[in-house]
Short mmCIF file of C-alpha atoms in Angstrom, two decimals:
data_model
loop_
_atom_site.label_atom_id
_atom_site.label_comp_id
_atom_site.label_asym_id
_atom_site.label_seq_id
_atom_site.Cartn_x
_atom_site.Cartn_y
_atom_site.Cartn_z
CA UNK A 261 -0.64 0.28 -0.14
CA UNK A 262 1.46 3.70 -1.23
CA UNK A 263 2.27 6.38 1.90
CA UNK A 264 -0.08 8.41 -0.03
CA UNK A 265 -3.41 5.88 1.20
CA UNK A 266 -1.92 5.23 3.94
CA UNK A 267 -2.11 8.94 4.59
CA UNK A 268 -6.06 8.89 3.41
CA UNK A 269 -6.98 6.30 5.53
CA UNK A 270 -5.64 7.84 8.72
CA UNK A 271 -7.46 11.31 7.81
CA UNK A 272 -9.90 9.87 6.94
CA UNK A 273 -10.49 7.72 10.51
CA UNK A 274 -9.32 10.54 12.26
CA UNK A 275 -12.01 12.77 10.54
CA UNK A 276 -14.52 9.61 11.95
CA UNK A 277 -13.83 10.17 15.15
CA UNK A 278 -13.52 14.21 15.43
CA UNK A 279 -17.32 13.72 13.93
CA UNK A 280 -18.00 11.27 17.02
CA UNK A 281 -16.96 14.09 19.48
CA UNK A 282 -13.26 13.00 20.32
CA UNK A 283 -11.32 14.94 21.57
CA UNK A 284 -9.51 16.57 18.47
CA UNK A 285 -6.01 17.33 19.84
CA UNK A 286 -6.34 13.26 21.23
CA UNK A 287 -6.71 12.18 17.99
CA UNK A 288 -4.54 14.19 15.90
CA UNK A 289 -1.85 12.67 17.85
CA UNK A 290 -3.48 8.95 17.37
CA UNK A 291 -3.63 9.75 13.81
CA UNK A 292 -0.60 10.77 13.89
CA UNK A 293 1.28 7.46 15.76
CA UNK A 294 -0.30 5.14 13.78
CA UNK A 295 0.25 6.35 10.54
CA UNK A 296 3.56 7.38 11.33
CA UNK A 297 4.21 4.26 13.38
CA UNK A 298 2.04 1.72 9.91
CA UNK A 299 4.63 3.67 7.13
CA UNK A 300 7.73 3.95 9.46
CA UNK A 301 8.09 1.59 12.53
CA UNK A 302 6.25 1.76 15.65
CA UNK A 303 10.18 2.30 17.96
CA UNK A 304 10.33 5.85 16.09
CA UNK A 305 6.59 6.28 16.74
CA UNK A 306 6.92 6.25 19.93
CA UNK A 307 10.43 8.07 20.47
CA UNK A 308 8.10 11.21 18.83
CA UNK A 309 5.54 10.13 21.88
CA UNK A 310 8.18 10.58 24.29
CA UNK A 311 9.98 13.20 22.61
CA UNK A 312 7.34 15.69 20.91
CA UNK A 313 5.73 17.14 23.95
CA UNK A 314 8.90 18.77 25.97
CA UNK A 315 10.04 19.80 22.05
CA UNK A 316 6.37 21.88 21.95
CA UNK A 317 6.22 23.08 25.01
CA UNK A 318 9.85 24.73 25.66
CA UNK A 319 9.51 26.32 22.06
CA UNK A 320 10.29 30.06 22.55
CA UNK A 321 8.15 30.87 20.00
CA UNK A 322 4.88 29.66 21.60
CA UNK A 323 5.18 31.62 24.59
CA UNK A 324 3.12 34.89 23.38
CA UNK A 325 0.23 32.23 23.43
CA UNK A 326 -0.41 32.22 27.58
CA UNK A 327 0.86 36.09 27.40
CA UNK A 328 -2.43 36.77 25.09
CA UNK A 329 -4.74 35.19 26.89
CA UNK A 330 -3.77 36.51 30.20
CA UNK A 331 -3.37 39.89 28.96
CA UNK A 332 -7.69 40.21 27.91
CA UNK A 333 -8.76 37.64 31.46
CA UNK A 334 -7.41 40.70 33.29
CA UNK A 335 -9.33 43.00 30.95
CA UNK A 336 -12.43 40.90 31.80
CA UNK A 337 -11.37 40.41 35.62
CA UNK A 338 -10.96 43.51 36.53
CA UNK A 339 -14.06 45.25 35.18
CA UNK A 340 -12.50 47.22 32.05
CA UNK A 341 -15.00 45.85 29.51
CA UNK A 342 -17.84 46.56 31.58
CA UNK A 343 -16.33 50.71 31.13
CA UNK A 344 -15.38 50.17 27.68
CA UNK A 345 -19.08 49.35 26.77
CA UNK A 346 -20.35 51.98 28.88
CA UNK A 347 -17.98 54.40 27.30
CA UNK A 348 -19.31 53.00 24.08
CA UNK A 349 -22.66 53.55 24.32
CA UNK A 350 -22.72 57.10 25.31
CA UNK A 351 -20.40 57.70 22.12
CA UNK A 352 -23.63 56.24 20.50
CA UNK A 353 -26.55 54.79 22.29
CA UNK A 354 -29.08 57.88 21.40
CA UNK A 355 -28.84 56.37 17.78
CA UNK A 356 -31.60 53.90 16.61
CA UNK A 357 -29.62 50.24 17.42
CA UNK A 358 -26.49 52.76 18.78
CA UNK A 359 -26.35 50.07 21.81
CA UNK A 360 -26.13 47.21 19.40
CA UNK A 361 -23.20 49.52 17.61
CA UNK A 362 -21.34 50.15 20.91
CA UNK A 363 -21.68 46.91 21.28
CA UNK A 364 -19.39 46.07 18.07
CA UNK A 365 -17.48 48.96 18.61
CA UNK A 366 -16.45 47.06 22.38
CA UNK A 367 -16.09 43.80 21.15
CA UNK A 368 -13.83 44.96 18.17
CA UNK A 369 -11.33 47.16 20.53
CA UNK A 370 -11.83 44.33 23.82
CA UNK A 371 -10.70 41.63 20.60
CA UNK A 372 -7.57 43.90 20.18
CA UNK A 373 -6.11 42.91 23.89
CA UNK A 374 -8.29 40.38 24.27
CA UNK A 375 -6.56 37.42 21.11
CA UNK A 376 -9.35 35.23 21.41
CA UNK A 377 -13.21 35.71 19.55
CA UNK A 378 -14.77 32.91 22.56
CA UNK A 379 -13.22 35.59 25.45
CA UNK A 380 -14.78 38.64 23.34
CA UNK A 381 -18.33 36.92 22.99
CA UNK A 382 -18.25 36.15 27.05
CA UNK A 383 -17.14 39.05 28.44
CA UNK A 384 -19.32 41.03 26.43
CA UNK A 385 -21.85 39.63 26.19
CA UNK A 386 -21.87 39.47 30.11
CA UNK A 387 -21.18 43.06 29.85
CA UNK A 388 -24.40 44.54 26.69
CA UNK A 389 -27.01 41.29 26.58
CA UNK A 390 -28.69 42.51 29.87
CA UNK A 391 -28.49 46.33 28.83
CA UNK A 392 -30.03 45.67 25.18
CA UNK A 393 -32.71 43.25 26.34
CA UNK A 394 -33.85 45.84 29.17
CA UNK A 395 -33.74 48.56 26.73
CA UNK A 396 -36.45 46.95 24.11
CA UNK A 397 -33.68 45.12 21.64
CA UNK A 398 -34.86 42.18 19.99
CA UNK A 399 -33.05 38.45 20.99
CA UNK A 400 -31.92 37.91 17.49
CA UNK A 401 -30.46 41.02 17.04
CA UNK A 402 -28.71 41.46 20.70
CA UNK A 403 -27.46 37.98 20.59
CA UNK A 404 -26.03 37.95 17.16
CA UNK A 405 -24.59 41.75 17.17
CA UNK A 406 -22.21 40.15 20.04
CA UNK A 407 -22.13 36.77 18.53
CA UNK A 408 -20.22 38.24 15.34
CA UNK A 409 -18.66 40.71 17.23
CA UNK A 410 -16.46 38.11 18.97
CA UNK A 411 -15.33 36.79 15.94
CA UNK A 412 -13.01 40.08 15.32
CA UNK A 413 -11.27 38.64 18.30
CA UNK A 414 -9.61 36.18 16.14
CA UNK A 415 -8.49 38.55 13.29
CA UNK A 416 -7.42 41.90 15.53
CA UNK A 417 -4.46 41.70 16.54
CA UNK A 418 -2.98 40.68 18.89
CA UNK A 419 -4.75 37.49 17.42
CA UNK A 420 -4.08 33.79 18.40
CA UNK A 421 -5.39 32.65 15.24
CA UNK A 422 -3.04 34.42 13.46
CA UNK A 423 -0.02 34.01 15.61
CA UNK A 424 -0.90 29.98 14.50
CA UNK A 425 -0.99 30.57 11.42
CA UNK A 426 1.98 32.28 11.61
CA UNK A 427 4.25 29.57 13.47
CA UNK A 428 3.11 26.93 10.90
CA UNK A 429 3.83 28.79 7.74
CA UNK A 430 7.26 29.77 9.38
CA UNK A 431 5.91 33.81 7.88
CA UNK A 432 7.12 36.82 10.98
CA UNK A 433 4.94 36.84 13.37
CA UNK A 434 4.68 40.25 13.06
CA UNK A 435 3.90 40.83 9.74
CA UNK A 436 0.69 38.43 10.37
CA UNK A 437 -0.14 40.90 13.22
CA UNK A 438 0.48 44.48 11.31
CA UNK A 439 -1.41 42.13 8.37
CA UNK A 440 -4.85 41.69 10.23
CA UNK A 441 -5.35 45.41 11.11
CA UNK A 442 -7.39 46.74 7.98
CA UNK A 443 -9.33 43.78 7.36
CA UNK A 444 -10.10 43.74 11.43
CA UNK A 445 -11.07 47.10 11.35
CA UNK A 446 -12.78 46.84 8.42
CA UNK A 447 -14.53 44.18 9.08
CA UNK A 448 -15.74 46.28 13.01
CA UNK A 449 -16.58 49.01 10.19
CA UNK A 450 -18.91 46.62 8.21
CA UNK A 451 -20.99 45.05 11.99
CA UNK A 452 -21.33 48.48 12.14
CA UNK A 453 -22.79 48.94 8.65
CA UNK A 454 -24.83 45.85 9.21
CA UNK A 455 -26.82 47.19 11.90
CA UNK A 456 -27.39 49.95 10.21
CA UNK A 457 -28.75 48.33 7.42
CA UNK A 458 -30.64 46.60 10.07
CA UNK A 459 -32.31 48.75 12.26
CA UNK A 460 -33.12 50.27 9.24
CA UNK A 461 -35.17 48.08 7.45
CA UNK A 462 -36.97 46.09 10.81
CA UNK A 463 -36.88 49.66 13.44
CA UNK A 464 -39.64 47.48 15.62
CA UNK A 465 -35.72 45.47 16.56
CA UNK A 466 -34.04 48.57 18.44
CA UNK A 467 -34.87 51.41 20.13
CA UNK A 468 -33.33 55.12 20.48
CA UNK A 469 -32.09 54.91 23.67
CA UNK A 470 -31.13 57.73 26.41
CA UNK A 471 -29.26 61.02 24.21
CA UNK A 472 -26.03 62.12 26.43
CA UNK A 473 -24.32 65.22 26.30
CA UNK A 474 -20.87 66.29 24.50
CA UNK A 475 -19.31 66.58 27.88
CA UNK A 476 -20.98 62.14 29.04
CA UNK A 477 -19.12 61.72 25.04
CA UNK A 478 -15.85 62.90 25.71
CA UNK A 479 -15.87 61.56 29.78
CA UNK A 480 -16.84 58.16 27.82
CA UNK A 481 -13.60 58.15 25.62
CA UNK A 482 -11.50 57.20 29.46
CA UNK A 483 -13.26 53.81 28.87
CA UNK A 484 -12.09 53.21 26.09
CA UNK A 485 -8.44 54.99 26.49
CA UNK A 486 -6.38 51.92 27.80
CA UNK A 487 -7.59 49.44 25.37
CA UNK A 488 -6.58 51.58 22.48
CA UNK A 489 -3.31 52.79 24.19
CA UNK A 490 -2.62 48.89 24.69
CA UNK A 491 -3.37 48.08 21.19
CA UNK A 492 -0.76 50.86 19.31
CA UNK A 493 1.73 50.23 22.50
CA UNK A 494 1.86 46.52 21.27
CA UNK A 495 1.20 47.30 17.63
CA UNK A 496 3.58 50.17 16.92
CA UNK A 497 6.57 48.42 19.06
CA UNK A 498 6.04 45.77 16.59
CA UNK A 499 6.29 47.76 13.45
CA UNK A 500 8.58 50.50 14.66
CA UNK A 501 10.77 47.38 16.04
CA UNK A 502 11.50 48.01 19.78
CA UNK A 503 10.16 44.84 20.38
CA UNK A 504 9.48 41.48 19.38
CA UNK A 505 5.95 39.75 19.11
CA UNK A 506 7.30 37.80 21.78
CA UNK A 507 8.54 40.27 24.20
CA UNK A 508 5.61 42.62 23.00
CA UNK A 509 2.70 39.74 24.81
CA UNK A 510 4.71 39.95 28.03
CA UNK A 511 4.95 44.10 27.90
CA UNK A 512 1.16 43.76 26.73
CA UNK A 513 0.44 41.36 29.60
CA UNK A 514 2.17 43.59 31.73
CA UNK A 515 0.62 47.17 31.37
CA UNK A 516 -2.92 44.95 30.96
CA UNK A 517 -2.53 43.95 34.93
CA UNK A 518 -0.47 47.80 36.32
CA UNK A 519 -4.54 49.04 34.30
CA UNK A 520 -6.21 46.36 36.28
CA UNK A 521 -5.10 47.13 39.30
CA UNK A 522 -5.05 51.08 38.95
CA UNK A 523 -8.94 50.06 38.42
CA UNK A 524 -9.15 48.42 41.47
CA UNK A 525 -8.71 44.51 41.02
CA UNK A 526 -7.73 42.51 43.52
CA UNK A 527 -5.58 39.07 44.60
CA UNK A 528 -8.81 37.03 44.35
CA UNK A 529 -9.78 37.97 41.06
CA UNK A 530 -5.38 37.75 40.04
CA UNK A 531 -5.71 34.31 41.35
CA UNK A 532 -8.64 33.77 38.68
CA UNK A 533 -7.41 35.39 36.11
CA UNK A 534 -4.37 33.11 36.35
CA UNK A 535 -6.29 30.31 37.13
CA UNK A 536 -8.30 30.69 33.65
CA UNK A 537 -5.36 31.39 31.74
CA UNK A 538 -3.61 28.41 32.57
CA UNK A 539 -6.76 26.15 31.15
CA UNK A 540 -7.14 27.95 28.46
CA UNK A 541 -3.00 27.73 27.79
CA UNK A 542 -3.45 23.59 28.27
CA UNK A 543 -6.14 23.30 26.35
CA UNK A 544 -4.37 24.97 23.39
CA UNK A 545 -1.18 23.90 24.10
CA UNK A 546 -2.43 19.95 23.72
CA UNK A 547 -3.66 20.76 20.03
CA UNK A 548 -0.17 22.16 18.92
CA UNK A 549 1.09 18.60 20.66
CA UNK A 550 -1.35 16.57 18.95
CA UNK A 551 -0.53 19.17 15.48
CA UNK A 552 2.83 18.33 15.78
CA UNK A 553 2.68 14.43 15.71
CA UNK A 554 0.85 14.65 12.62
CA UNK A 555 3.10 17.13 11.07
CA UNK A 556 5.06 14.38 11.45
CA UNK A 557 2.72 11.24 9.84
CA UNK A 558 2.25 14.31 7.31
CA UNK A 559 5.76 14.57 6.20
CA UNK A 560 6.58 10.96 5.48
CA UNK A 561 2.85 9.95 4.69
CA UNK A 562 4.02 12.87 1.24
CA UNK A 563 0.50 13.11 0.99
CA UNK A 564 0.17 16.91 0.91
CA UNK A 565 3.15 16.67 -2.02
CA UNK A 566 1.06 13.99 -3.93
CA UNK A 567 -2.21 16.48 -3.28
CA UNK A 568 -0.57 18.74 -4.74
CA UNK A 569 -0.44 16.83 -7.61
CA UNK A 570 -3.47 15.24 -8.05
CA UNK A 571 -4.46 19.08 -8.56
CA UNK A 572 -1.99 20.52 -10.79
CA UNK A 573 -3.24 17.21 -12.96
CA UNK A 574 -6.55 18.76 -12.66
CA UNK A 575 -5.46 22.25 -14.31
CA UNK A 576 -7.30 23.98 -12.67
CA UNK A 577 -6.94 27.66 -12.00
CA UNK A 578 -5.16 29.50 -8.74
CA UNK A 579 -8.31 31.09 -7.43
CA UNK A 580 -10.55 28.02 -7.99
CA UNK A 581 -7.73 26.16 -6.19
CA UNK A 582 -8.24 29.01 -3.38
CA UNK A 583 -12.54 28.32 -3.69
CA UNK A 584 -12.04 24.31 -3.25
CA UNK A 585 -9.56 25.11 0.05
CA UNK A 586 -11.75 27.81 1.22
CA UNK A 587 -15.27 25.73 0.53
CA UNK A 588 -13.03 23.13 2.61
CA UNK A 589 -12.69 25.37 5.32
CA UNK A 590 -16.07 26.39 5.50
CA UNK A 591 -17.56 22.70 6.02
CA UNK A 592 -14.86 22.07 8.70
CA UNK A 593 -15.30 25.15 10.30
CA UNK A 594 -18.86 24.65 10.73
CA UNK A 595 -18.44 21.29 13.21
CA UNK A 596 -14.74 22.17 14.25
CA UNK A 597 -12.84 25.00 16.70
CA UNK A 598 -10.93 27.11 14.95
CA UNK A 599 -7.56 26.80 16.36
CA UNK A 600 -7.94 23.03 16.14
CA UNK A 601 -9.06 23.63 12.55
CA UNK A 602 -6.09 26.13 11.34
CA UNK A 603 -3.76 23.37 13.43
CA UNK A 604 -5.31 20.89 11.68
CA UNK A 605 -6.15 21.54 8.16
CA UNK A 606 -3.29 24.73 7.18
CA UNK A 607 -0.30 21.64 7.15
CA UNK A 608 -2.23 19.60 4.41
CA UNK A 609 -3.17 23.14 1.92
CA UNK A 610 0.13 25.42 2.40
CA UNK A 611 1.67 23.38 -0.21
CA UNK A 612 -1.37 23.78 -2.63
CA UNK A 613 -1.54 27.53 -1.33
CA UNK A 614 1.88 27.94 -2.40
CA UNK A 615 1.74 25.73 -5.82
CA UNK A 616 -0.76 27.78 -6.91
CA UNK A 617 1.77 31.93 -5.94
CA UNK A 618 -0.97 33.35 -3.69
CA UNK A 619 1.30 35.41 -0.79
CA UNK A 620 1.36 33.11 2.65
CA UNK A 621 0.04 36.25 4.37
CA UNK A 622 -2.37 36.98 2.27
CA UNK A 623 -3.77 33.80 2.55
CA UNK A 624 -3.31 33.97 6.36
CA UNK A 625 -5.77 36.43 6.31
CA UNK A 626 -8.52 34.82 4.07
CA UNK A 627 -8.06 31.95 5.73
CA UNK A 628 -8.44 32.65 9.39
CA UNK A 629 -11.82 35.16 7.52
CA UNK A 630 -12.92 32.24 6.59
CA UNK A 631 -12.45 30.70 9.82
CA UNK A 632 -14.05 33.50 11.72
CA UNK A 633 -16.86 32.01 9.33
CA UNK A 634 -16.76 28.71 11.47
CA UNK A 635 -17.71 30.38 15.49
CA UNK A 636 -20.92 32.01 13.84
CA UNK A 637 -22.84 29.41 12.10
CA UNK A 638 -24.53 26.23 12.39
CA UNK A 639 -24.45 23.39 13.51
CA UNK A 640 -21.80 24.39 16.27
CA UNK A 641 -20.45 27.63 16.14
CA UNK A 642 -18.64 27.90 19.14
CA UNK A 643 -19.48 32.37 20.35
CA UNK A 644 -23.36 31.38 19.51
CA UNK A 645 -22.96 28.43 22.28
CA UNK A 646 -20.88 31.29 24.39
CA UNK A 647 -23.77 33.16 24.19
CA UNK A 648 -26.41 30.65 25.06
CA UNK A 649 -24.50 29.78 27.95
CA UNK A 650 -24.63 33.55 29.35
CA UNK A 651 -28.77 33.66 27.76
CA UNK A 652 -30.38 30.49 28.37
CA UNK A 653 -33.61 31.59 28.61
CA UNK A 654 -32.88 32.69 24.12
CA UNK A 655 -33.56 29.94 22.01
CA UNK A 656 -30.88 28.91 19.70
CA UNK A 657 -32.67 29.39 16.78
CA UNK A 658 -32.85 33.03 17.27
CA UNK A 659 -29.08 33.14 18.31
CA UNK A 660 -28.69 31.70 14.29
CA UNK A 661 -31.66 33.73 12.75
CA UNK A 662 -29.98 37.38 14.27
CA UNK A 663 -26.38 36.05 12.91
CA UNK A 664 -27.30 35.81 9.72
CA UNK A 665 -26.94 39.03 8.19
CA UNK A 666 -23.39 39.28 9.91
CA UNK A 667 -22.09 35.93 8.24
CA UNK A 668 -23.88 38.16 4.59
CA UNK A 669 -21.46 40.68 5.92
CA UNK A 670 -18.09 38.00 6.47
CA UNK A 671 -19.00 36.90 2.33
CA UNK A 672 -18.63 40.51 1.77
CA UNK A 673 -15.99 40.73 3.30
CA UNK A 674 -13.84 37.79 2.73
CA UNK A 675 -14.81 38.92 -1.37
CA UNK A 676 -13.39 42.52 -0.86
CA UNK A 677 -9.35 40.38 0.97
CA UNK A 678 -9.38 38.07 -2.22
CA UNK A 679 -10.66 41.24 -5.10
CA UNK A 680 -7.78 43.90 -3.60
CA UNK A 681 -4.87 41.63 -1.54
CA UNK A 682 -3.59 45.30 -0.38
CA UNK A 683 -6.29 45.51 1.67
CA UNK A 684 -4.49 42.51 3.99
CA UNK A 685 -1.04 43.15 2.23
CA UNK A 686 -0.75 47.26 2.19
CA UNK A 687 0.94 47.29 5.73
CA UNK A 688 3.11 44.51 5.38
#
């Protein structure tokens, strides 16, 4: 049996186990171990299991992951997210749909130091959803805007997804972060426009809030200052060469901790933040270890090279290859966690993208936008389930109905990035 056929069998078995709800990290490691042992020998496969986790966990390049998570958790535990929403509400709250615009703006700014979509969705939902419900917002709009706004955490740097993509494909982490700025801000603007269109076409889904004076608007800006300050400091420092992305993660976490302490975070909250960071980091690192073992198997099976040769024999154009890859991402994104999906698919499809001649940094942005869609589309939609845990009284059907306009907005943004690559790589 050819190595490629063994590769197909192991990947098919892995996808079956994932469909049966086996842990993705364990499934990748198991498929990699069995496949490598089948092709090479089981003694070397055991050696990989013995040395792989240590090599992965001692890799300095992965150290920004817990730091970026810690930044977001500090911001959430210290109550900064509530001040952020109230500041944005002072700016937009008097408009029809203004609280939804405030929620989107808050999600975009919060994600600038969170790096995690689910953390953004969870933090902002606890603050904004009760306020929107109290002010007569339809459940569809209230939950849809928060689920969609949470996805900005995966794009606006610092982003764990962009970091992992850069490490998998051996691209510059700093370049990936810079490339994510315009697409992330474009997503924020397009979500705001989507809210504006919805409240214009369906005025009953949102009510105008209490008008605020110019002084109240200016005072409200103080809730936005810490987030924008940390974001500008991190991105400016990376762009100017003051520090590396790894150093930026530690500097950002330290700066967020100082802001949180000044704003009243106590030791119990600090302890909870560290514990939550450890749990989330352990989950991600477990998936990275599984992906590392799976990567050894992909190398010896040569399935990626066989896939490139097969696609080349079909004489497909570059954009048709891209279209097929993005459809794969969308389908898998509906049933898998975004980080797991990137770790699983990028090593397989990246050679196809290289062979098609696409810029790897541009493709990383396109891939992450596509992954965003999976966070809010059925049957899984992780952000939707996060908000469901915050608001169990709202039906999951209403939540999916609420996110659909934002799915359309993301598809339009994806089309713009594909049509105008400079939107992604213009700053790099």
